[in-house]
mmCIF file of C-alpha atoms and ligand atoms in Angstrom:
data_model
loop_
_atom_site.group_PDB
_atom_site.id
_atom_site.type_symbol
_atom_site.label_atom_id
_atom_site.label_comp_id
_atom_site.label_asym_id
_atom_site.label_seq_id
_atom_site.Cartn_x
_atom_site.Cartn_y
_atom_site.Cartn_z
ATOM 1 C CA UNK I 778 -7.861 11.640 38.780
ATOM 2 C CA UNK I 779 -6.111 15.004 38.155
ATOM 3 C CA UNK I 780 -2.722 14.891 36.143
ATOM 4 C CA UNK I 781 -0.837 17.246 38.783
ATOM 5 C CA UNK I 782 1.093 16.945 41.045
ATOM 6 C CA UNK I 783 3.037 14.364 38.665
ATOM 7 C CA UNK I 784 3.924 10.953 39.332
ATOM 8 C CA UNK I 785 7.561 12.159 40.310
ATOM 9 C CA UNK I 786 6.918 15.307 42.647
ATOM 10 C CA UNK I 787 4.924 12.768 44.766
ATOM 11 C CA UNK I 788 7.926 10.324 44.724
ATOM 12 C CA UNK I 789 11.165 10.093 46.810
ATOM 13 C CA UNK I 790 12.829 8.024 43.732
ATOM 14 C CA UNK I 791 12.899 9.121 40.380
ATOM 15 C CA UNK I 792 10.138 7.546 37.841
ATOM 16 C CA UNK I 793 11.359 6.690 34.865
ATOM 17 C CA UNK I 794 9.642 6.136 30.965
ATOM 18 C CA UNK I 795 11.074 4.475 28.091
ATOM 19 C CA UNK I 796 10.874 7.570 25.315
ATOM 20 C CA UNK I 797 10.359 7.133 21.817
ATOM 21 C CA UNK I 798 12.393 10.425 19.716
ATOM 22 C CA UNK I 799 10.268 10.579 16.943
ATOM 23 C CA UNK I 800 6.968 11.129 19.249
ATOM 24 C CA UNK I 801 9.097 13.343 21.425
ATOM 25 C CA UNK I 802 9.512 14.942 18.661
ATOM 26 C CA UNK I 803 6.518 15.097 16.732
ATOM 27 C CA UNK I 804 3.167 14.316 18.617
ATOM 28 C CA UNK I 805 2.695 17.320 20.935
ATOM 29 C CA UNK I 806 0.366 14.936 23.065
ATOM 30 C CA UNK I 807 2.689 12.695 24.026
ATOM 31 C CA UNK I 808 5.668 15.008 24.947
ATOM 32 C CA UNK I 809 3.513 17.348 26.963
ATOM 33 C CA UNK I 810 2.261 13.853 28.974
ATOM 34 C CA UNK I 811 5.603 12.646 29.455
ATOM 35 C CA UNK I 812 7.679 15.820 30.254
ATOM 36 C CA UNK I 813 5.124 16.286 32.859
ATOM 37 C CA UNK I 814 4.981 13.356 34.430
ATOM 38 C CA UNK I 815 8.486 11.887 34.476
ATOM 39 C CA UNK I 816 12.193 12.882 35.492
ATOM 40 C CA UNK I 817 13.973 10.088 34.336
ATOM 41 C CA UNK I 818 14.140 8.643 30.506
ATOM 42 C CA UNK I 819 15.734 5.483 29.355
ATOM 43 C CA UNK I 820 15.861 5.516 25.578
ATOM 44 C CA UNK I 821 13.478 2.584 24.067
ATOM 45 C CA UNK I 822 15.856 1.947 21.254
ATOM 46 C CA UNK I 823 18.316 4.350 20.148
ATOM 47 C CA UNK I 824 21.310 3.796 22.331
ATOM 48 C CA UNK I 825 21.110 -0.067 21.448
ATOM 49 C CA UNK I 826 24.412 -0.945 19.015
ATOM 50 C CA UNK I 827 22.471 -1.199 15.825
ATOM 51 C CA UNK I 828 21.441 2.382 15.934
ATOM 52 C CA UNK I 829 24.395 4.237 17.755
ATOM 53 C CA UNK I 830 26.755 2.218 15.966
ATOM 54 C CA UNK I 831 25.614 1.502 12.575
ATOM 55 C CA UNK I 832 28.910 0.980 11.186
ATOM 56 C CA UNK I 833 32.456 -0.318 12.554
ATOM 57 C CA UNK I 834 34.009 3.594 12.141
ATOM 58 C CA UNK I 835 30.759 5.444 12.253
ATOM 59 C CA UNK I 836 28.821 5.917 15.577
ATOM 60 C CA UNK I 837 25.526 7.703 15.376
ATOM 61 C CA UNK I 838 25.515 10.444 17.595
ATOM 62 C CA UNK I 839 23.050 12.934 17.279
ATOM 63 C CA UNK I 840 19.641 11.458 17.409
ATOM 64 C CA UNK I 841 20.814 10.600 21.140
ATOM 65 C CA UNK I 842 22.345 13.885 21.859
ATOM 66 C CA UNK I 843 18.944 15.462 20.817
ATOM 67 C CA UNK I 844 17.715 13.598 23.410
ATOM 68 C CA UNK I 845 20.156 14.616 26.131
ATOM 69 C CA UNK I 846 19.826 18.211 25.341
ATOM 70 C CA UNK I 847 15.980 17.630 26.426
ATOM 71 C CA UNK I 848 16.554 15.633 29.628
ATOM 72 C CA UNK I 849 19.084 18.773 30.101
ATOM 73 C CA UNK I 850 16.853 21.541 29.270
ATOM 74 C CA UNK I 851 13.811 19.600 31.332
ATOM 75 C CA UNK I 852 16.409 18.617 34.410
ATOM 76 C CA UNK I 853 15.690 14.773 33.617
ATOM 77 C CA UNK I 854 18.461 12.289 34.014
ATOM 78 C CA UNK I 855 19.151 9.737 31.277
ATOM 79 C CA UNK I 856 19.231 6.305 32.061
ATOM 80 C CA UNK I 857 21.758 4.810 29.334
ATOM 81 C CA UNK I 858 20.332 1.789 27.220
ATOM 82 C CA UNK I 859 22.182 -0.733 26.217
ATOM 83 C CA UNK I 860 26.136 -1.331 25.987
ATOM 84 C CA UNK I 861 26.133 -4.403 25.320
ATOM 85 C CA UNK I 862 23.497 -6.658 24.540
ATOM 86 C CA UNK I 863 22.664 -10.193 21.826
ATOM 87 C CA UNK I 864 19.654 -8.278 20.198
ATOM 88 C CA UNK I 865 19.635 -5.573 17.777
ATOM 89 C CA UNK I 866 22.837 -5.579 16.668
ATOM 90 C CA UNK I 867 24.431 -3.763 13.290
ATOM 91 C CA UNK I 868 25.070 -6.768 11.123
ATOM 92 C CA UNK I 869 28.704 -5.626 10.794
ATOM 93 C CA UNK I 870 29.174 -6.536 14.266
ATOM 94 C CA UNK I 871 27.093 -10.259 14.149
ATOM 95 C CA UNK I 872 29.097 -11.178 11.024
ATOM 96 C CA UNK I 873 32.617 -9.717 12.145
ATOM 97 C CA UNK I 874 35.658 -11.537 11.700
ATOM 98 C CA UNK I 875 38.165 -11.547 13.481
ATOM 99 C CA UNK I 876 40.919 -13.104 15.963
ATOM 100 C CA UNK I 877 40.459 -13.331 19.538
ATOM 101 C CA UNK I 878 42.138 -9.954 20.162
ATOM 102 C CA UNK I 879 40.401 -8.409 17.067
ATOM 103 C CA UNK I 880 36.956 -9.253 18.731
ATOM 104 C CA UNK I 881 38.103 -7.925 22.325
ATOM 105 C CA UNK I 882 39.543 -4.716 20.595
ATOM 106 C CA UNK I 883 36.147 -4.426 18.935
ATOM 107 C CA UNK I 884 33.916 -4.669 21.687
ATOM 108 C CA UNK I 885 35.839 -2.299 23.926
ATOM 109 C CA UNK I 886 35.771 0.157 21.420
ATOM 110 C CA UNK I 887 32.625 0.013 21.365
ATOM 111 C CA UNK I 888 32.043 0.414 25.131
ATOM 112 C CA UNK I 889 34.188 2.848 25.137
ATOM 113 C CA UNK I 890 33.673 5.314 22.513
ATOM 114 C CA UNK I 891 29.977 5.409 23.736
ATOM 115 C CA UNK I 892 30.714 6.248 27.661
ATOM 116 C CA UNK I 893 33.590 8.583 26.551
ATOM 117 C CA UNK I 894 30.576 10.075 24.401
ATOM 118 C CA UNK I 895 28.173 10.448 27.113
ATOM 119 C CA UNK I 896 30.691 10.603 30.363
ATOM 120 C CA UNK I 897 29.717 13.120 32.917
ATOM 121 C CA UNK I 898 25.870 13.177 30.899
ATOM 122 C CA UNK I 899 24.229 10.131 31.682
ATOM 123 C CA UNK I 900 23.076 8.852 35.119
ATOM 124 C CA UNK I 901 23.834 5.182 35.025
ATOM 125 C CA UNK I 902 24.316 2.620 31.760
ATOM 126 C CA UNK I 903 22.740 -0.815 31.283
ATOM 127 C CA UNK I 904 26.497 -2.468 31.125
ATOM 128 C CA UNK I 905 25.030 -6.055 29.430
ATOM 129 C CA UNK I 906 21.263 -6.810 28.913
ATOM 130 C CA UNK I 907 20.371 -10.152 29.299
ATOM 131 C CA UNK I 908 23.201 -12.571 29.343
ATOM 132 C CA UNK I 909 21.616 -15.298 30.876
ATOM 133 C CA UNK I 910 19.434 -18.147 29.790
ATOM 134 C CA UNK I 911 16.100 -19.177 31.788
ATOM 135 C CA UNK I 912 18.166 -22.235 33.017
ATOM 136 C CA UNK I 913 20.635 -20.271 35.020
ATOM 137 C CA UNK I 914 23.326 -20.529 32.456
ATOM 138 C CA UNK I 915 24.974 -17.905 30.205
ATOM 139 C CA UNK I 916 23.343 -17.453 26.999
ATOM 140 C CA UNK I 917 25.534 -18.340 23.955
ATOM 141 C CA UNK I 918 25.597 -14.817 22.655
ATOM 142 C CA UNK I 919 27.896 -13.422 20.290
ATOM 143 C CA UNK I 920 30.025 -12.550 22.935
ATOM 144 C CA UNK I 921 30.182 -15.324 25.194
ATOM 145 C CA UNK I 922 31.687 -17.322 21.687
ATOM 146 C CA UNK I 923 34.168 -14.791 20.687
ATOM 147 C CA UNK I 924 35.102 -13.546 23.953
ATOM 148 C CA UNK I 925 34.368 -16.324 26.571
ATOM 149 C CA UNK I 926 32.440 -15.681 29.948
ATOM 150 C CA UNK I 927 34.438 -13.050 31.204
ATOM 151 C CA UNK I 928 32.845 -10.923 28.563
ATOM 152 C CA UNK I 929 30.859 -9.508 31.441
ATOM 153 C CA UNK I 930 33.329 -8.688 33.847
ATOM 154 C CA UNK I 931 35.273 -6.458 30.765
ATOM 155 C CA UNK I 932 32.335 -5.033 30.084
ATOM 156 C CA UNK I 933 32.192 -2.882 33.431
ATOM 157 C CA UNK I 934 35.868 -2.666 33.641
ATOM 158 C CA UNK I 935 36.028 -0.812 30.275
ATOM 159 C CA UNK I 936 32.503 1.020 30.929
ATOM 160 C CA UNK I 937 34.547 2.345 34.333
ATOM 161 C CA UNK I 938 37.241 3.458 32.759
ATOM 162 C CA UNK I 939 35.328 5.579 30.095
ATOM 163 C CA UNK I 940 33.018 6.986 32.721
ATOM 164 C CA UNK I 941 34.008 6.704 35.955
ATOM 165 C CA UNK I 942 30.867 8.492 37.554
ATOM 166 C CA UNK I 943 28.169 7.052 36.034
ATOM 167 C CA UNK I 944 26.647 4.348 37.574
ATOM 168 C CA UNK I 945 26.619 0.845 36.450
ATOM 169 C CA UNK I 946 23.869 -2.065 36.137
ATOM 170 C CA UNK I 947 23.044 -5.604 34.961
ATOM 171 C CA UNK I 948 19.486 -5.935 33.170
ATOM 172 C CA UNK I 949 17.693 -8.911 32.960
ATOM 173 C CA UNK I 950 13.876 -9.878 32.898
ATOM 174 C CA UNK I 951 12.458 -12.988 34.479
ATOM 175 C CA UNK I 952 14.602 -12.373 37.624
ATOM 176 C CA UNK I 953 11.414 -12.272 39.814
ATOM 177 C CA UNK I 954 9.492 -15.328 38.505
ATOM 178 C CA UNK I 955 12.532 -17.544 37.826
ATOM 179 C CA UNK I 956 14.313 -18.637 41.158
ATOM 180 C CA UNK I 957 17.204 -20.900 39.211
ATOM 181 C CA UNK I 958 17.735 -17.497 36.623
ATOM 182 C CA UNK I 959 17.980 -14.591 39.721
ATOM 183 C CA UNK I 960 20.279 -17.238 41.704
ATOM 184 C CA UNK I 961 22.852 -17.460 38.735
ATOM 185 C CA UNK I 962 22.818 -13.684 38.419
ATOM 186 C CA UNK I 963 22.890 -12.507 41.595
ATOM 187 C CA UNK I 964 26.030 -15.271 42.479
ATOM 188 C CA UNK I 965 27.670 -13.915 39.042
ATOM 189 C CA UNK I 966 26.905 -10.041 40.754
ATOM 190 C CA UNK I 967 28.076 -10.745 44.321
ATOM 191 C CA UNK I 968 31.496 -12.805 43.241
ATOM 192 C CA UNK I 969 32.104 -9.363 40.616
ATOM 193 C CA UNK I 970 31.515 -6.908 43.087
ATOM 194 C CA UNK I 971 33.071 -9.010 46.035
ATOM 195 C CA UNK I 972 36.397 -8.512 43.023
ATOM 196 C CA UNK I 973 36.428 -4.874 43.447
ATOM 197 C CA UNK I 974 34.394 -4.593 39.992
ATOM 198 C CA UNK I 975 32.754 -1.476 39.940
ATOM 199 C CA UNK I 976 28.824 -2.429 39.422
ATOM 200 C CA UNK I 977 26.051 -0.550 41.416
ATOM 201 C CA UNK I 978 22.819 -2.009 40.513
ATOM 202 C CA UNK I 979 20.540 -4.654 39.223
ATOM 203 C CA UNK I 980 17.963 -3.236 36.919
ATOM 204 C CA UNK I 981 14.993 -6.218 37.299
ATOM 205 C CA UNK I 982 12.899 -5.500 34.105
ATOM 206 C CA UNK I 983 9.081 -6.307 35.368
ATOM 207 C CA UNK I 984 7.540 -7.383 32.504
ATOM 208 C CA UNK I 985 5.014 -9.172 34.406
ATOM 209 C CA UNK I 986 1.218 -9.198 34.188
ATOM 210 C CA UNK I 987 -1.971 -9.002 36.590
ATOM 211 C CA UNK I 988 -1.392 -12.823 37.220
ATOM 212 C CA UNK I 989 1.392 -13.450 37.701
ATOM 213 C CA UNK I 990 4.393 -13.361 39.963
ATOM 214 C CA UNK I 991 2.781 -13.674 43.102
ATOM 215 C CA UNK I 992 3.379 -10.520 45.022
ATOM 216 C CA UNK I 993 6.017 -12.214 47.651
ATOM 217 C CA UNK I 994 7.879 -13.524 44.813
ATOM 218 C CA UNK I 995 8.437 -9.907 43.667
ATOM 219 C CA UNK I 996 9.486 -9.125 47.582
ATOM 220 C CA UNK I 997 11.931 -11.888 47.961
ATOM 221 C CA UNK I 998 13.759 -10.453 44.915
ATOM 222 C CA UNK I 999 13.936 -7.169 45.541
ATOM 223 C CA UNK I 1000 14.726 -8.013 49.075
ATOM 224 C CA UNK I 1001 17.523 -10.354 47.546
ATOM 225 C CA UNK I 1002 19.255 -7.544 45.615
ATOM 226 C CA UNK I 1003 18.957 -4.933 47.854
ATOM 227 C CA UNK I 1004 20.210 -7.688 50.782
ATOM 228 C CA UNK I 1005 23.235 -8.291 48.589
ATOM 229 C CA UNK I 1006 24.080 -4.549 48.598
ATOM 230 C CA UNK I 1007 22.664 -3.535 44.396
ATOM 231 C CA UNK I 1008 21.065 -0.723 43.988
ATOM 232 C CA UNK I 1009 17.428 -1.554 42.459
ATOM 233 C CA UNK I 1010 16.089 -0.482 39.358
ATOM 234 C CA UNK I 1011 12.901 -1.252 38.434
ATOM 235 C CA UNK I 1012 13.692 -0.613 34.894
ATOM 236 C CA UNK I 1013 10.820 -2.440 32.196
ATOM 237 C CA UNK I 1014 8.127 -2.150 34.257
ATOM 238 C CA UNK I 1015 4.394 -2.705 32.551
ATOM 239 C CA UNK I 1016 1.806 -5.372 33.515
ATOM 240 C CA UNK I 1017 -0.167 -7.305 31.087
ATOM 241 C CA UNK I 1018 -3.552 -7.855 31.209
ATOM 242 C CA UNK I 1019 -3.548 -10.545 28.816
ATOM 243 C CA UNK I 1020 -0.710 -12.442 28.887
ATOM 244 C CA UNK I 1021 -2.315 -15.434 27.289
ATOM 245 C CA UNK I 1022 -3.521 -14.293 24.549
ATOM 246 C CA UNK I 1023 -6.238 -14.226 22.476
ATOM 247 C CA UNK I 1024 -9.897 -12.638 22.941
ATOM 248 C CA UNK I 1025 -9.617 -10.185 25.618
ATOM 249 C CA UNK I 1026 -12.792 -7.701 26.938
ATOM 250 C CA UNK I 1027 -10.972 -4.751 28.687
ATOM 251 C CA UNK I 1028 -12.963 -3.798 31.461
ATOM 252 C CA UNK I 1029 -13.342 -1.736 34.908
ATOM 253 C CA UNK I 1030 -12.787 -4.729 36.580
ATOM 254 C CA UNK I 1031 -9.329 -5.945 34.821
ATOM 255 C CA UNK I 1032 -8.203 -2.078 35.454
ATOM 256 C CA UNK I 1033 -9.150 -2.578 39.132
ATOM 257 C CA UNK I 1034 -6.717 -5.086 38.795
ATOM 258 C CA UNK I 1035 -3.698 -4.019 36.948
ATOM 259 C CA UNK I 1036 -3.919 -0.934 39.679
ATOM 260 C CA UNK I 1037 -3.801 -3.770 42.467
ATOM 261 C CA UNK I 1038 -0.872 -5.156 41.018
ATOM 262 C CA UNK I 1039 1.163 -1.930 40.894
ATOM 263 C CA UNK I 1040 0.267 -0.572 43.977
ATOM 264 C CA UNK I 1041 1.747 -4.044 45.291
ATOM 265 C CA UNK I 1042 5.200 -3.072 42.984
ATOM 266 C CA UNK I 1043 5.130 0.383 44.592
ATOM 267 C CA UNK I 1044 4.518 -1.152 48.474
ATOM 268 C CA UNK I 1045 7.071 -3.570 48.123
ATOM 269 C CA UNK I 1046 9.679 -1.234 46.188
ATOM 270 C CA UNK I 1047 9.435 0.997 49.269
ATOM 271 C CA UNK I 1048 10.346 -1.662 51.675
ATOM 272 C CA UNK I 1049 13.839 -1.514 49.915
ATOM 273 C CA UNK I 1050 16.438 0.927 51.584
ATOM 274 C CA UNK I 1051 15.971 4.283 50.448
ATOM 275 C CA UNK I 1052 19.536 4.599 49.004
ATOM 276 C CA UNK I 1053 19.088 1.506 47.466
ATOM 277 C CA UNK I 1054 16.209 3.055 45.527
ATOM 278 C CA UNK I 1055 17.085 4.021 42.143
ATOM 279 C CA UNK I 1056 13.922 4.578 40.473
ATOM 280 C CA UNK I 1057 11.394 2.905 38.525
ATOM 281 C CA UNK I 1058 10.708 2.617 35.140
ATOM 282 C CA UNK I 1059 7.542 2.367 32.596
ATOM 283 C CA UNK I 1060 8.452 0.289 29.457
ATOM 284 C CA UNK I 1061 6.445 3.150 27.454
ATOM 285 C CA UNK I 1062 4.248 5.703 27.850
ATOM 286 C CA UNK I 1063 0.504 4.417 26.762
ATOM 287 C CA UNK I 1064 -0.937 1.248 25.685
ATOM 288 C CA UNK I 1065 -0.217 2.817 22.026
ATOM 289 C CA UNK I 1066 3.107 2.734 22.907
ATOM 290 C CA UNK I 1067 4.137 -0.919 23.992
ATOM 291 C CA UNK I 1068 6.044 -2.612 22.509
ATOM 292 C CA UNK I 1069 3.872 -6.155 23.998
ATOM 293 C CA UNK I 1070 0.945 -6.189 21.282
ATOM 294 C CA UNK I 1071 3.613 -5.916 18.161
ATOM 295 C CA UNK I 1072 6.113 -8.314 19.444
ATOM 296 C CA UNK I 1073 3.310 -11.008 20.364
ATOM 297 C CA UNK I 1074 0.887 -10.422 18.224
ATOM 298 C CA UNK I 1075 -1.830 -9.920 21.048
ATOM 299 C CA UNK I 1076 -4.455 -7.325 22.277
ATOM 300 C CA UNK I 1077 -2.870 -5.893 25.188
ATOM 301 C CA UNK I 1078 -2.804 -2.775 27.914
ATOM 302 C CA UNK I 1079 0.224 -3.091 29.947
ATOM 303 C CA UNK I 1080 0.948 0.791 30.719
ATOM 304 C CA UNK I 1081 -0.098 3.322 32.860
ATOM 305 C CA UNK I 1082 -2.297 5.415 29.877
ATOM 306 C CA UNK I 1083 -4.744 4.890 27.473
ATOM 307 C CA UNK I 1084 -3.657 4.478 23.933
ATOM 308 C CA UNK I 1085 -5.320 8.173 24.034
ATOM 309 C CA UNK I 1086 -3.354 9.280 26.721
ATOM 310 C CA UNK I 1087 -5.443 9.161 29.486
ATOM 311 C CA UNK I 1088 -5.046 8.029 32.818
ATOM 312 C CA UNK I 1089 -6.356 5.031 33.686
ATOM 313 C CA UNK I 1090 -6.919 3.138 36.920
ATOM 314 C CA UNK I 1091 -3.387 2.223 37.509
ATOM 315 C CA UNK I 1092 -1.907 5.215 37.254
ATOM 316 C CA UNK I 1093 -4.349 6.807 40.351
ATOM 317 C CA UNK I 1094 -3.824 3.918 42.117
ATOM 318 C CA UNK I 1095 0.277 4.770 41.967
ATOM 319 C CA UNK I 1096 -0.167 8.316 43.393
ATOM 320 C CA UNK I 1097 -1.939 7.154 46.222
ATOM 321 C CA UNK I 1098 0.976 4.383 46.484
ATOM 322 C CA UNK I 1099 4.106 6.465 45.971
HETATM 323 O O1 LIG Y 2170 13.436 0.581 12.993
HETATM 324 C C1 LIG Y 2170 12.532 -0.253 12.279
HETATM 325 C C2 LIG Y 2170 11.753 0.538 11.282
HETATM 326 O O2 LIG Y 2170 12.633 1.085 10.330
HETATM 327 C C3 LIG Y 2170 10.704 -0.354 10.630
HETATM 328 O O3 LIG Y 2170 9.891 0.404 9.794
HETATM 329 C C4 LIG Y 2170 9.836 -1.022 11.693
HETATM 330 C C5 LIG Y 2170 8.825 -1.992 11.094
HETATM 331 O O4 LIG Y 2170 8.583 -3.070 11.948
HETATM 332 O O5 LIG Y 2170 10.668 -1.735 12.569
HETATM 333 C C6 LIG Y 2170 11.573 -0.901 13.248
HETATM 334 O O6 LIG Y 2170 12.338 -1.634 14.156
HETATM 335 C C7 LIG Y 2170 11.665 -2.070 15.305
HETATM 336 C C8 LIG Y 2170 12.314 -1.394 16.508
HETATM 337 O O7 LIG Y 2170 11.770 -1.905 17.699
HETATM 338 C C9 LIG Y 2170 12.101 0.127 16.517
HETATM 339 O O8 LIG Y 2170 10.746 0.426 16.604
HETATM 340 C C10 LIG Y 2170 11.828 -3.568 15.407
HETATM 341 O O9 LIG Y 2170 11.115 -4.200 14.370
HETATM 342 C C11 LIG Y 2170 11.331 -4.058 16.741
HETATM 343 O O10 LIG Y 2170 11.677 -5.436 16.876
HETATM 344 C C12 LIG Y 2170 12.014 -3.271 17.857
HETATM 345 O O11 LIG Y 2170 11.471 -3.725 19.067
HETATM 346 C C13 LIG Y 2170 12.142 -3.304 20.247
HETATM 347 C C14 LIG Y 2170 12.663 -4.524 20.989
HETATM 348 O O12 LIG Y 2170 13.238 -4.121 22.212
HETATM 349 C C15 LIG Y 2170 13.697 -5.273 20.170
HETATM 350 O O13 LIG Y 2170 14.052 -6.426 20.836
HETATM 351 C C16 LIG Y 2170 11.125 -2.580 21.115
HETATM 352 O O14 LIG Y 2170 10.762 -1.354 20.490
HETATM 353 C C17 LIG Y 2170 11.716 -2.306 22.502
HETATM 354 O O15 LIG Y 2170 10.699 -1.853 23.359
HETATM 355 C C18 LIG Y 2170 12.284 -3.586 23.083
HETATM 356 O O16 LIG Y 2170 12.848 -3.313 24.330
HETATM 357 C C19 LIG Y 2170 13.444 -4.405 25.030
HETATM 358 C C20 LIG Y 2170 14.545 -3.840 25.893
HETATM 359 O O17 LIG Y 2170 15.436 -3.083 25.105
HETATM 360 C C21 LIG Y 2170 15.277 -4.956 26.638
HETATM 361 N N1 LIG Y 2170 14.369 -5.768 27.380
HETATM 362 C C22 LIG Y 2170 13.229 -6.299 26.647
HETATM 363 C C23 LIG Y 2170 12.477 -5.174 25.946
HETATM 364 C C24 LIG Y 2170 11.281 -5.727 25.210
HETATM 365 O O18 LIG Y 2170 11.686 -6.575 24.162
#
């Protein structure tokens, strides 16, 4: 199908892509594909604490300003990923010692000298990533031990402070599939908001796959969030078509039905409130992109190009969807 109009003329809600820098910056290809189709870019890895803030005085500023300056110059907003996360952290930080109040002066530095950084630039920040186990508890991260459970709360308050106007979410996967995980978030979200925290949205990641969830799983948890008053960002989105593994013969027919699947995303994102809307977002660009194959060591095609960087089934199937 033809590349134009783009995925985001034809959309009411922005559509977002998880950007790489380096190909931004250096295969023509991909930057002509992406500044074409999308008007919204959360940064794959280079606002996560290991790369912004390499060192406890030193923050890293300008491979993410480079960025901004594009999303600027192209009128694309910049979705802000991550504040505060348990994964790729500087060691510094994992192996800090300190006192309680060392550790709490720490972090909010942190938070703070990155949305004082950014305030006024970026559209919304992923506050804290993941905090919760599968279970429905809170994961033991770094923070939770130094800085106990309220950790989370903090984290917004000091985010809000620094940057009043940008929006804030909570970012989790496995919030559609795993009833006992979304219920522990989404009580955690309600009693913070229902506390005057500022916190706007719930950013469900979508790393899901042609199998599986069943499409009215997906509904009943977009429906939950958007119920409970969160804005919803669909913010990880590819779908596997091998999430098992091993051999795997790619074919019209498994195309047909990664297309299915998202057109069932798109249909059921649209039931949401339109204000409640606030975009959706592809975990990468092409299948040469994702990060799926690498970090399970499987043959995979989760995304909406070919590892050439051309359309495939999927992404057709979403203009006719949005
Ligand atoms: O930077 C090094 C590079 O110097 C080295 O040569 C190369 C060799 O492997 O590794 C590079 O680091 C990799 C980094 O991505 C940058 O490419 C890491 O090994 C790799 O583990 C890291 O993976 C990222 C992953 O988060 C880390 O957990 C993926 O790119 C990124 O897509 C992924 O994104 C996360 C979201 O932030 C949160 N939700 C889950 C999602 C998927 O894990």
């Amino acid at each position: 199908c033809a590349l134009q109009p783009a995925l985001y003329q034809l959309s009411d809600f922005p559509i977002g892509c998880a950007v790489d820098l380096n190909k931004l910056d250096y295969n023509p290809t991909y930057a002509q594909l992406l500044g074409q189709q999308f008007n919204q870019l959360s940064p794959e890895n280079i606002m996560k604490p290991e790369h912004i803030h390499p060192q406890p005085n030193y923050y890293h500023w300008s491979e993410v300003d480079s960025l901004l300056s594009y999303c600027q110059k192209e009128h694309k907003s910049l979705h802000g990923h991550t504040l505060i996360w348990h994964q790729q952290l500087p060691p510094w930080m994992e192996e800090f010692e300190g006192t309680t109040a060392e550790w709490e002066a720490m972090f909010k530095d942190h938070i703070q000298s990155i949305c004082r950084h950014f305030k006024g630039k970026v559209r919304a920040w992923d506050v804290v990533n993941e905090a919760f186990n599968e279970d429905g508890t809170l994961r033991n991260s770094i923070w939770k031990q130094h800085l106990g459970a309220a950790y989370i709360e903090k984290a917004f308050r000091y985010a809000h402070e620094a940057d009043p106007d940008a929006l804030l979410f909570y970012n989790d996967f496995n919030l559609a599939i795993n009833p006992k995980k979304r219920a522990a978030v989404l009580s955690l979200l309600k009693n913070l908001k229902q506390r005057g925290l500022a916190l706007d949205g719930i950013g469900l990641q979508m790393h899901i796959s042609i199998a599986f969830p069943e499409n009215r799983v997906i509904e009943s948890a977009f429906q939950d969030f958007s119920k409970a008053g969160f804005l919803v960002h669909i913010s990880e989105l590819d779908i596997s078509v091998n999430p098992y593994g091993g051999d795997f013969q790619a074919g019209a027919e498994i195309w047909e039905r990664q297309a299915q699947k998202l057109a069932a995303v798109i249909s059921l994102y649209k039931q949401i409130e339109n204000s409640q809307r606030y975009g959706i977002t592809f975990w990468g660009l092409s299948d040469a992109d994702s990060w799926i194959p690498s970090a399970f060591n499987r043959k995979d095609y989760p995304l909406l190009f070919d590892g050439n960087y051309q359309a495939k089934a999927a992404y057709c199937k979403m203009k006719e969807s949005l």
